[in-house]
Amino acid sequence: MTTGEALRTLRAECPIPSRCTIDWTLESARYPTGEDEPVASRSGP
């Protein structure tokens, strides 16, 4: 999943899209290595 795809998914699922976008940006900022997936999707089953 690319960052753009993830943002579209968050906007589709979140009742407050601007908040989800902000949260995604903050989460991405913690991983400046160019990874496209947040930790949550990597650590799942």
Short mmCIF file of C-alpha atoms in Angstrom, two decimals:
data_model
loop_
_atom_site.label_atom_id
_atom_site.label_comp_id
_atom_site.label_asym_id
_atom_site.label_seq_id
_atom_site.Cartn_x
_atom_site.Cartn_y
_atom_site.Cartn_z
CA MET A 1 0.00 0.00 0.00
CA THR A 2 1.35 3.40 -0.90
CA THR A 3 1.01 6.46 1.30
CA GLY A 4 -1.57 7.90 -1.11
CA GLU A 5 -3.64 4.72 -0.96
CA ALA A 6 -3.48 4.73 2.81
CA LEU A 7 -4.62 8.33 2.96
CA ARG A 8 -7.58 7.55 0.72
CA THR A 9 -8.44 4.59 2.94
CA LEU A 10 -8.25 6.74 6.07
CA ARG A 11 -10.43 9.43 4.50
CA ALA A 12 -12.97 6.81 3.49
CA GLU A 13 -13.11 5.24 6.96
CA CYS A 14 -12.72 8.23 9.23
CA PRO A 15 -15.65 10.52 10.17
CA ILE A 16 -13.14 13.37 10.59
CA PRO A 17 -10.84 13.07 7.55
CA SER A 18 -8.69 16.06 8.48
CA ARG A 19 -7.88 14.47 11.83
CA CYS A 20 -6.99 11.15 10.22
CA THR A 21 -4.75 12.91 7.71
CA ILE A 22 -3.00 14.75 10.54
CA ASP A 23 -2.56 11.49 12.48
CA TRP A 24 -1.15 9.78 9.39
CA THR A 25 1.28 12.66 8.82
CA LEU A 26 2.48 12.48 12.41
CA GLU A 27 2.85 8.70 12.20
CA SER A 28 4.77 8.96 8.92
CA ALA A 29 7.05 11.59 10.39
CA ARG A 30 8.25 9.04 12.95
CA TYR A 31 9.55 6.83 10.13
CA PRO A 32 11.74 8.98 7.82
CA THR A 33 13.18 5.88 6.13
CA GLY A 34 10.75 5.99 3.21
CA GLU A 35 8.54 3.18 4.47
CA ASP A 36 5.00 3.42 3.14
CA GLU A 37 3.26 1.33 5.79
CA PRO A 38 2.46 2.48 9.32
CA VAL A 39 3.64 0.24 12.14
CA ALA A 40 0.09 -0.98 12.76
CA SER A 41 -0.15 -2.69 9.38
CA ARG A 42 3.33 -4.25 9.71
CA SER A 43 2.77 -5.65 13.20
CA GLY A 44 -0.63 -7.21 12.44
CA PRO A 45 -1.27 -10.94 12.09
#
